[in-house]
């Protein structure tokens, strides 16, 4: 069965056949570079074969650890930033709910922390943990990132306050490099169970490793099915014929729109539970493509919610700036029928007997026609249901399209040199040893 269908006709009317043909050739060249492992960032292609070529022993350990977490804690604290948290959160919210923590369930609450430096977030989570049994999964490939490192210091201390030394060690799980970094050294010294972020998989491509899989499994999701969906994508998205390979075609069409002058790609969904999935997409594309002065700036919207905030702008001023990419699901996780009401006081009886999902679909169709009428090109990815297989498929689809897009653009889709600049300044301003020379200069600039 086809997991995903790409519909480009609402975008192609804004680009010429000649442009698409030219871009198709470039997309095929980019795919060849990716498959041959000869392009920039070639040491970070492990995600390409991950759905088939993963550590099976570790996969079983992940399931066991998830069971331990489910059976022994009220709250799982997931510490990580960027690629070390977005994927897990995206999948959990897509498959369960944006309101996962408020649902009645037999799995623990999950809180994500260490993805900001907000004192409020940490203080609030500490108070949420009062009187609760907790486990911690700290995730950092480098093992040195400041935000998660600070959060881990604080929540590790909390675990040791609550439990004996031996018990505490059982409640902390580290996902990091197999041998390097402060976190790995700490895990080894303290006897925490460790999971590996493979050397050849970068942060934003790591959701199908222990980085994403442990929290996703702890939330009660079927990670075998998630991997199966990704495996389907791995098997299907290899062909060099653009008519047969949607991943290639998506990369080609979005690059045509970029070359036609669009500056933004707006990922849209009609399902609020996909909000964090869009956040994951934003990171994937922004960190992969946004370099050397190039790249589409990824933004996101949830409709119809945002039609009542930024919808006006998109309709009347969006055409030169942006295009939209919508992931649409045919079957929602939940549905109900609108009942007729006596008296029809609210005037809504014309909807009675209709499924809520149909009303949502009509909103989507109406918006699609309105926005394309307003000159905003639309790409649609049509999926069946929001389940583990489909989400696994989507993850792989977007990772591969992103890598192909990066090569079309002529950038290295697997590095993120720009992320270092703020860190350098922050360390200097904080007086970290080794940054002394910078401090004075930066403070002068800030006028402090
Ligand atoms: O995609 C990336 O590589 C980044 O977003 C990283 O995931 C992020 O910076 C966190 O890094 P680390 O896992 O080393 O703490």
PDB file of C-alpha atoms and ligand atoms in Angstrom, residues 79-86 139-149 175-176 183 197 201-206 211 283-284 287-288 414-416 419-420 422-423, ligand 1:
ATOM      1  CA  UNK A  79      16.759  16.239  28.671  1.00  0.00           C
ATOM      2  CA  UNK A  80      18.061  17.394  25.292  1.00  0.00           C
ATOM      3  CA  UNK A  81      18.016  20.203  22.739  1.00  0.00           C
ATOM      4  CA  UNK A  82      17.639  20.472  18.946  1.00  0.00           C
ATOM      5  CA  UNK A  83      17.958  17.097  17.272  1.00  0.00           C
ATOM      6  CA  UNK A  84      18.306  15.536  20.709  1.00  0.00           C
ATOM      7  CA  UNK A  85      14.686  16.277  21.648  1.00  0.00           C
ATOM      8  CA  UNK A  86      12.552  17.537  18.785  1.00  0.00           C
ATOM      9  CA  UNK A 139      20.361  12.905  25.405  1.00  0.00           C
ATOM     10  CA  UNK A 140      23.355  14.682  23.928  1.00  0.00           C
ATOM     11  CA  UNK A 141      25.443  13.394  21.050  1.00  0.00           C
ATOM     12  CA  UNK A 142      28.364  15.645  21.870  1.00  0.00           C
ATOM     13  CA  UNK A 143      27.770  15.211  25.580  1.00  0.00           C
ATOM     14  CA  UNK A 144      28.844  18.805  26.140  1.00  0.00           C
ATOM     15  CA  UNK A 145      25.920  21.023  25.092  1.00  0.00           C
ATOM     16  CA  UNK A 146      25.334  23.648  27.775  1.00  0.00           C
ATOM     17  CA  UNK A 147      21.513  23.686  27.989  1.00  0.00           C
ATOM     18  CA  UNK A 148      21.055  19.935  28.591  1.00  0.00           C
ATOM     19  CA  UNK A 149      24.215  19.775  30.710  1.00  0.00           C
ATOM     20  CA  UNK A 175      21.995   8.589  25.149  1.00  0.00           C
ATOM     21  CA  UNK A 176      25.290   9.870  23.811  1.00  0.00           C
ATOM     22  CA  UNK A 183      28.255  12.631  29.407  1.00  0.00           C
ATOM     23  CA  UNK A 197      24.106   8.016  18.953  1.00  0.00           C
ATOM     24  CA  UNK A 201      24.173  10.082  12.298  1.00  0.00           C
ATOM     25  CA  UNK A 202      23.847  13.814  13.030  1.00  0.00           C
ATOM     26  CA  UNK A 203      21.451  15.198  15.659  1.00  0.00           C
ATOM     27  CA  UNK A 204      18.570  16.196  13.406  1.00  0.00           C
ATOM     28  CA  UNK A 205      18.726  12.866  11.552  1.00  0.00           C
ATOM     29  CA  UNK A 206      18.796  10.828  14.772  1.00  0.00           C
ATOM     30  CA  UNK A 211      17.732   9.447  20.745  1.00  0.00           C
ATOM     31  CA  UNK A 283      14.999  22.244  12.438  1.00  0.00           C
ATOM     32  CA  UNK A 284      15.725  19.570   9.835  1.00  0.00           C
ATOM     33  CA  UNK A 287      19.993  23.533   9.961  1.00  0.00           C
ATOM     34  CA  UNK A 288      20.554  21.463   6.828  1.00  0.00           C
ATOM     35  CA  UNK A 414      24.911  17.613   7.534  1.00  0.00           C
ATOM     36  CA  UNK A 415      26.831  20.350   9.339  1.00  0.00           C
ATOM     37  CA  UNK A 416      25.674  23.381  11.332  1.00  0.00           C
ATOM     38  CA  UNK A 419      25.161  27.258  15.644  1.00  0.00           C
ATOM     39  CA  UNK A 420      28.567  27.886  17.222  1.00  0.00           C
ATOM     40  CA  UNK A 422      26.011  32.343  19.791  1.00  0.00           C
ATOM     41  CA  UNK A 423      27.677  29.724  22.003  1.00  0.00           C
TER      42      UNK A 423
HETATM   43  O1  LIG B   1      21.075  18.627  14.505  1.00  0.00           O
HETATM   44  C1  LIG B   1      21.991  18.862  15.264  1.00  0.00           C
HETATM   45  O2  LIG B   1      23.109  18.355  15.139  1.00  0.00           O
HETATM   46  C2  LIG B   1      21.795  19.769  16.464  1.00  0.00           C
HETATM   47  O3  LIG B   1      20.527  20.326  16.475  1.00  0.00           O
HETATM   48  C3  LIG B   1      22.013  19.011  17.750  1.00  0.00           C
HETATM   49  O4  LIG B   1      21.086  17.954  17.813  1.00  0.00           O
HETATM   50  C4  LIG B   1      21.861  19.914  18.972  1.00  0.00           C
HETATM   51  O5  LIG B   1      22.711  21.004  18.858  1.00  0.00           O
HETATM   52  C5  LIG B   1      22.165  19.154  20.242  1.00  0.00           C
HETATM   53  O6  LIG B   1      23.451  18.637  20.225  1.00  0.00           O
HETATM   54  P1  LIG B   1      23.914  17.508  21.214  1.00  0.00           P
HETATM   55  O7  LIG B   1      23.088  16.294  20.974  1.00  0.00           O
HETATM   56  O8  LIG B   1      25.346  17.279  20.895  1.00  0.00           O
HETATM   57  O9  LIG B   1      23.711  18.019  22.618  1.00  0.00           O
END
